[in-house]
Amino acid sequence: MRFAPRAEGLFTTVDRYPELFSRAAGTINLGPGDPRSPVPAHVAAATARAALDGHTGYTPVTGIRALREAVAAQVSDRHGVDYDPDHVCVGNGSKQMIINTLLATVGDGDEVLLLAPYYPVYYQMVLLAGGRPVVVDGPDGDYRLPVAQIGAALTPRTVWIMLNSPNNPTGTVYSRAELAALDTLLADHPAVNVISDQVYEQLTFDGTTAPCLASVSPRARERTVVVSGVSKAYGMTGYRIGWALGPPELIGHLARLQFITTSCASSISQHAAIAALTGPQDSLTETVQRYRAAAELTRSTLNAGTHLRVLPAAAGMYAFADCTAYLGGRDLAGTPIETDLDLVQYLKREARVLVMPGTLFGSPGRLRITLVAEETELGEALRRLTAALSLLREPPEAR
């Protein structure tokens, strides 16, 4: 079978690193960012009710109006930016909204800036759209918004900047001042737009909503597509409901792409999402408290008991650890540990704990540890990691 060049150039994490996902019995999986807690009871009830009430047919391509109204109201409440339902397209998860935006706007060779560390799928999405991913690194070890470096990377071919705040994998939240500085920089680049992936915005540990570039100025709103969904905050990854907010002309293009590819998002899932957005938020509060406690336990345990260095996270469900102190060493069998991928393999083999290599996120020498496990399981995983790392023959600079 003949494949198109773009399809041949794409890969998933499982394609590239299948050994990371072959789980032996007894392995604790701190890899995928998939919440394990059940969906809120009122969301589960709404799911069943939608099916029993016969809401099982096609919906409008851009989504049920009541859901688009709920999304617009939520964004207005959180960010003080008024959108109406015609500015909203509901799709099959935030991933679909991002790739459809790129497919609708990116020409062959157009450049999209990705800020390392970045969600790995962004890179593949840009390639699929025919664009060229341009990775922007901030100052070493600094996960703040790298405004100066973005400015240096802009060219006449730049069409998009991908923002992800709160960030996967670091848990960094960009401040309003940083976003305002980016807005000022982009004032001289009217052809450059921004996709703001806000899917973790409700999971901030201080109880506030992560700021959004669209709220900084009217100019910023016009150039920003705001993307989010119910997957992370409400544990609804399998429901596949996300949305994009942007200018009506763009929303029309997203609707055309969605009609051609998937017709609409799941009708039942859309009704469940309405319940998630408009119903009680107690479960969200509990989720944030659990992730905050898990992040602090992970940081304090690994910083005290290993040579990993975990910076405090401000949001999300991940800990991001600098593991460079272990690179260049060997395990007790004499096997070299040269890269973060080698270290991940060692930890899988010796500790029976699965974590993700920073290389996947554009940041070699790092590890991403997911915090969704229950407290006892997470504690056992941290114990195993600490014990396994203590057995490594460390490079001289780490001693």
XYZ file of C-alpha atoms in Angstrom:
399
model
C 0.000 0.000 0.000
C 1.320 3.446 -0.889
C 1.307 6.021 1.922
C 1.333 9.781 1.601
C 4.607 11.360 2.776
C 2.887 13.159 5.644
C 1.423 9.919 6.974
C 4.811 8.207 6.709
C 6.475 10.953 8.735
C 4.105 10.673 11.684
C 4.534 8.518 14.744
C 2.908 7.978 18.086
C 4.755 7.484 21.337
C 3.837 3.803 21.211
C 5.263 3.521 17.666
C 8.574 5.095 18.604
C 9.012 3.614 22.077
C 6.820 0.476 22.350
C 8.977 -0.915 25.149
C 7.854 1.910 27.421
C 4.294 0.630 27.325
C 4.796 -3.116 27.664
C 3.796 -3.468 31.276
C 4.986 -6.409 33.320
C 2.934 -7.682 36.230
C 3.399 -5.531 39.289
C 4.499 -2.440 37.355
C 3.170 0.887 38.650
C 2.268 3.068 35.692
C 3.058 6.751 36.252
C 3.134 7.413 32.518
C -0.163 8.438 30.869
C -2.004 11.572 32.001
C -5.330 9.785 32.368
C -7.262 10.571 35.578
C -8.267 7.380 37.337
C -11.063 8.697 39.521
C -14.660 8.021 38.444
C -16.601 10.827 36.823
C -18.774 12.897 39.182
C -22.042 11.179 40.061
C -24.192 13.865 38.443
C -22.192 13.514 35.208
C -22.665 9.748 35.208
C -26.392 10.278 35.789
C -26.569 12.766 32.918
C -24.788 10.265 30.668
C -27.377 7.576 31.349
C -30.267 10.026 31.147
C -29.172 11.282 27.740
C -29.243 7.761 26.349
C -32.553 6.874 27.985
C -34.135 10.117 26.769
C -33.164 9.338 23.192
C -30.408 11.931 22.706
C -28.546 9.512 20.449
C -28.672 11.162 17.028
C -26.550 13.700 15.215
C -26.194 17.116 16.791
C -25.352 20.394 15.060
C -21.807 20.111 13.715
C -20.454 22.730 16.132
C -22.253 21.173 19.108
C -25.482 21.396 21.070
C -26.318 25.032 21.612
C -26.788 24.561 25.362
C -23.214 23.232 25.599
C -21.806 26.059 23.502
C -23.643 28.518 25.744
C -22.178 26.820 28.832
C -18.658 26.967 27.362
C -19.015 30.649 26.443
C -20.374 31.459 29.905
C -17.558 29.569 31.611
C -14.864 31.404 29.640
C -16.535 34.722 30.369
C -16.695 33.918 34.095
C -13.079 32.758 34.281
C -11.371 35.226 31.992
C -13.719 38.186 31.615
C -13.825 37.745 27.828
C -17.279 37.679 26.252
C -17.956 35.061 23.609
C -21.311 33.997 22.234
C -22.174 30.447 21.095
C -21.270 31.285 17.483
C -17.654 31.690 18.617
C -17.567 28.086 19.914
C -16.985 24.778 18.153
C -17.376 21.609 20.207
C -15.450 18.589 18.964
C -14.070 15.197 19.827
C -11.617 16.388 22.450
C -9.253 19.334 22.504
C -6.851 17.411 20.252
C -9.327 17.552 17.381
C -9.831 21.266 17.887
C -6.077 21.914 17.700
C -5.416 19.787 14.620
C -8.480 21.176 12.826
C -7.254 24.703 13.528
C -3.870 23.851 12.038
C -5.368 22.049 9.035
C -7.578 25.040 8.324
C -4.788 27.615 8.447
C -1.317 26.133 7.874
C 0.182 26.003 4.387
C 3.105 23.881 3.288
C 6.229 25.117 5.041
C 4.466 27.521 7.384
C 6.119 27.609 10.791
C 4.514 26.873 14.145
C 6.465 27.691 17.308
C 6.448 25.057 20.059
C 7.741 26.045 23.484
C 9.845 23.298 25.046
C 8.885 21.336 26.960
C 5.724 20.772 24.920
C 2.964 18.185 24.646
C 4.493 15.686 22.159
C 1.447 15.443 19.896
C 1.785 19.132 18.949
C 4.865 18.301 16.898
C 3.072 15.574 14.966
C 0.043 17.792 14.388
C 2.153 20.479 12.750
C 3.744 17.895 10.447
C 0.317 16.485 9.552
C -0.858 19.959 8.578
C 2.164 20.386 6.305
C 3.858 22.896 8.553
C 7.321 23.058 10.079
C 7.604 22.758 13.874
C 10.078 25.257 15.320
C 11.095 24.410 18.879
C 11.830 27.359 21.158
C 13.889 26.695 24.283
C 13.790 29.032 27.247
C 16.746 29.776 29.524
C 18.222 26.547 30.903
C 16.011 25.122 33.621
C 13.565 28.032 33.401
C 10.064 27.026 32.383
C 8.634 30.541 32.316
C 7.187 31.987 29.106
C 10.298 32.661 26.949
C 9.162 35.923 25.351
C 12.629 37.025 24.212
C 13.357 33.644 22.652
C 9.979 33.678 20.884
C 10.834 37.060 19.417
C 14.147 35.733 18.120
C 12.435 32.716 16.513
C 9.755 34.631 14.587
C 10.155 34.720 10.804
C 7.918 35.782 7.900
C 6.751 32.127 7.740
C 5.548 31.992 11.361
C 1.769 31.585 11.534
C 1.103 30.128 15.002
C 2.558 29.964 18.493
C 1.390 27.064 20.654
C 0.846 28.023 24.298
C 0.026 25.426 26.934
C -0.594 26.895 30.375
C -0.829 25.255 32.835
C 1.869 23.325 31.085
C 2.119 19.618 30.417
C 4.634 18.413 31.603
C 6.023 21.086 33.975
C 2.925 22.359 35.788
C 4.047 25.940 35.082
C 1.359 28.633 34.910
C 2.199 31.678 32.802
C 1.441 34.926 34.605
C -0.724 37.682 33.203
C 2.376 39.908 33.041
C 4.209 37.351 30.913
C 1.220 37.051 28.575
C 1.018 40.848 28.342
C 4.688 40.931 27.341
C 3.965 38.404 24.596
C 1.031 40.504 23.417
C 3.313 43.542 23.213
C 5.907 41.576 21.245
C 3.297 40.344 18.769
C 1.935 43.827 18.126
C 4.535 44.116 15.366
C 3.661 40.695 13.922
C -0.002 40.870 12.886
C 0.161 37.640 10.841
C 1.151 35.549 13.891
C -1.664 33.920 15.869
C -1.774 31.882 19.065
C -3.417 28.610 20.025
C -3.873 28.707 23.798
C -4.340 25.176 25.147
C -6.032 25.725 28.515
C -7.120 22.147 29.220
C -5.465 22.175 32.688
C -6.610 25.683 33.625
C -8.922 24.509 36.431
C -6.235 22.391 38.086
C -4.254 25.255 39.642
C -3.088 24.584 43.179
C -3.864 28.094 44.449
C -7.524 27.854 43.427
C -7.344 30.522 40.729
C -7.889 30.059 37.010
C -4.747 30.136 34.888
C -4.672 33.400 32.886
C -5.392 33.291 29.167
C -3.780 35.428 26.468
C -7.206 36.234 25.007
C -8.058 38.229 28.140
C -4.983 40.508 27.976
C -6.239 42.888 25.283
C -8.773 43.113 22.432
C -5.856 42.660 20.032
C -4.807 39.466 21.808
C -8.348 38.128 21.739
C -8.548 38.534 17.966
C -5.370 36.522 17.396
C -6.018 33.782 19.989
C -7.872 30.489 19.658
C -8.770 29.229 23.138
C -8.880 25.435 23.461
C -10.058 23.393 26.424
C -12.315 20.483 27.371
C -13.701 18.279 30.124
C -11.089 15.498 30.004
C -8.655 16.504 32.736
C -10.703 18.515 35.219
C -13.614 16.084 35.363
C -11.862 12.790 34.607
C -13.776 12.467 31.322
C -10.970 11.546 28.921
C -13.020 8.813 27.252
C -15.975 11.105 26.647
C -13.913 12.981 24.018
C -15.379 16.461 24.436
C -13.306 19.562 23.830
C -13.873 22.952 22.264
C -12.292 25.900 20.546
C -13.292 29.545 20.844
C -12.280 31.983 18.155
C -13.470 34.293 15.384
C -16.673 33.079 13.659
C -14.862 32.761 10.305
C -12.401 30.276 11.811
C -15.187 28.443 13.636
C -16.900 28.005 10.258
C -13.777 26.353 8.854
C -13.504 24.076 11.897
C -17.136 23.090 11.408
C -16.504 22.151 7.763
C -13.538 19.986 8.703
C -15.509 18.342 11.473
C -18.474 17.660 9.215
C -16.199 15.921 6.720
C -14.285 13.859 9.291
C -16.586 13.075 12.230
C -19.952 14.829 11.642
C -20.172 15.914 15.265
C -19.066 15.035 18.757
C -20.905 12.296 20.640
C -24.410 13.483 21.490
C -24.447 11.619 24.807
C -21.036 12.976 25.783
C -22.172 16.512 24.994
C -25.101 16.200 27.402
C -22.730 14.845 30.038
C -20.388 17.801 29.446
C -23.252 20.234 30.053
C -23.774 18.571 33.432
C -20.039 18.796 34.197
C -19.846 22.518 33.424
C -23.110 23.603 35.034
C -23.424 21.160 37.933
C -21.712 20.877 41.335
C -17.943 21.390 41.301
C -17.143 19.513 44.533
C -15.295 16.735 42.718
C -13.068 19.275 40.977
C -12.068 20.783 44.320
C -11.216 17.324 45.632
C -9.210 16.505 42.501
C -7.107 19.660 42.824
C -6.418 18.947 46.499
C -5.323 15.399 45.645
C -2.979 16.488 42.856
C -1.502 19.256 44.993
C -0.739 16.787 47.787
C 0.687 14.272 45.302
C 2.901 16.934 43.711
C 4.313 17.994 47.064
C 4.868 14.387 48.200
C 6.670 13.578 44.960
C 8.836 16.687 45.045
C 9.827 16.385 48.704
C 10.485 12.631 48.539
C 12.603 12.670 45.390
C 14.489 15.849 46.226
C 15.397 14.484 49.657
C 16.166 10.880 48.720
C 17.668 11.055 45.214
C 19.730 13.244 42.894
C 16.611 14.069 40.880
C 15.591 17.711 41.103
C 11.876 18.375 40.954
C 10.775 21.993 40.761
C 7.502 23.006 42.467
C 4.504 22.726 40.148
C 1.738 25.304 40.259
C -0.930 23.191 38.585
C -1.789 20.018 36.737
C -1.162 16.343 37.290
C 2.566 15.967 36.650
C 5.956 16.334 38.283
C 8.880 17.163 35.997
C 12.283 16.078 37.265
C 15.797 16.968 36.125
C 17.654 13.649 35.940
C 20.942 14.835 34.447
C 22.858 13.886 37.604
C 22.328 10.227 36.680
C 23.311 10.480 33.027
C 26.774 9.182 32.239
C 26.596 6.624 35.038
C 26.010 2.860 34.974
C 23.763 0.329 36.644
C 25.232 -2.451 38.809
C 25.554 -4.703 35.760
C 27.695 -2.077 34.078
C 25.041 -1.006 31.568
C 25.514 2.667 30.636
C 22.822 5.182 31.526
C 23.515 7.846 28.900
C 20.089 9.385 28.257
C 16.751 9.935 29.943
C 15.435 7.085 27.759
C 18.066 4.770 29.237
C 17.075 5.870 32.730
C 13.386 5.250 32.029
C 14.229 1.735 30.842
C 16.322 1.130 33.954
C 13.530 2.303 36.271
C 11.017 0.141 34.463
C 13.302 -2.865 34.776
C 14.684 -2.330 38.286
C 11.890 -0.420 40.068
C 8.939 -1.695 38.029
C 7.754 1.904 37.718
C 6.876 3.474 34.380
C 7.620 7.193 33.889
C 8.022 9.215 30.679
C 11.311 10.528 29.231
C 11.687 14.262 28.791
C 13.017 13.645 25.275
C 9.418 13.053 24.173
C 8.560 16.583 25.342
C 11.497 18.273 23.662
C 13.474 18.412 26.936
C 16.140 15.682 27.155
C 17.528 14.957 30.596
C 14.152 15.143 32.300
C 11.471 12.723 33.519
C 7.705 13.248 33.655
C 5.948 11.565 36.557
C 2.163 11.454 36.489
C 0.390 12.089 39.796
C -2.955 10.347 39.232
C -2.209 7.250 41.340
C -3.832 6.836 44.736
C -1.704 7.943 47.695
C -0.600 4.451 48.741
C 0.333 3.445 45.189
C 2.180 6.705 44.592
C 4.046 6.293 47.870
C 5.109 2.774 46.864
C 6.232 4.015 43.451
C 8.344 6.752 45.044
C 9.876 4.214 47.417
C 10.785 1.977 44.482
C 12.214 4.857 42.467
C 14.351 6.002 45.394
C 15.674 2.496 45.991
C 16.440 1.864 42.315
C 18.236 5.177 41.874
C 20.374 4.465 44.932
C 21.758 1.399 43.148
C 23.081 3.345 40.174
C 26.774 3.943 39.816
C 26.628 7.687 39.553
C 28.873 9.844 37.398
C 31.631 11.599 39.426
C 29.903 15.005 39.341
C 26.850 13.570 41.130
C 28.794 12.083 44.039
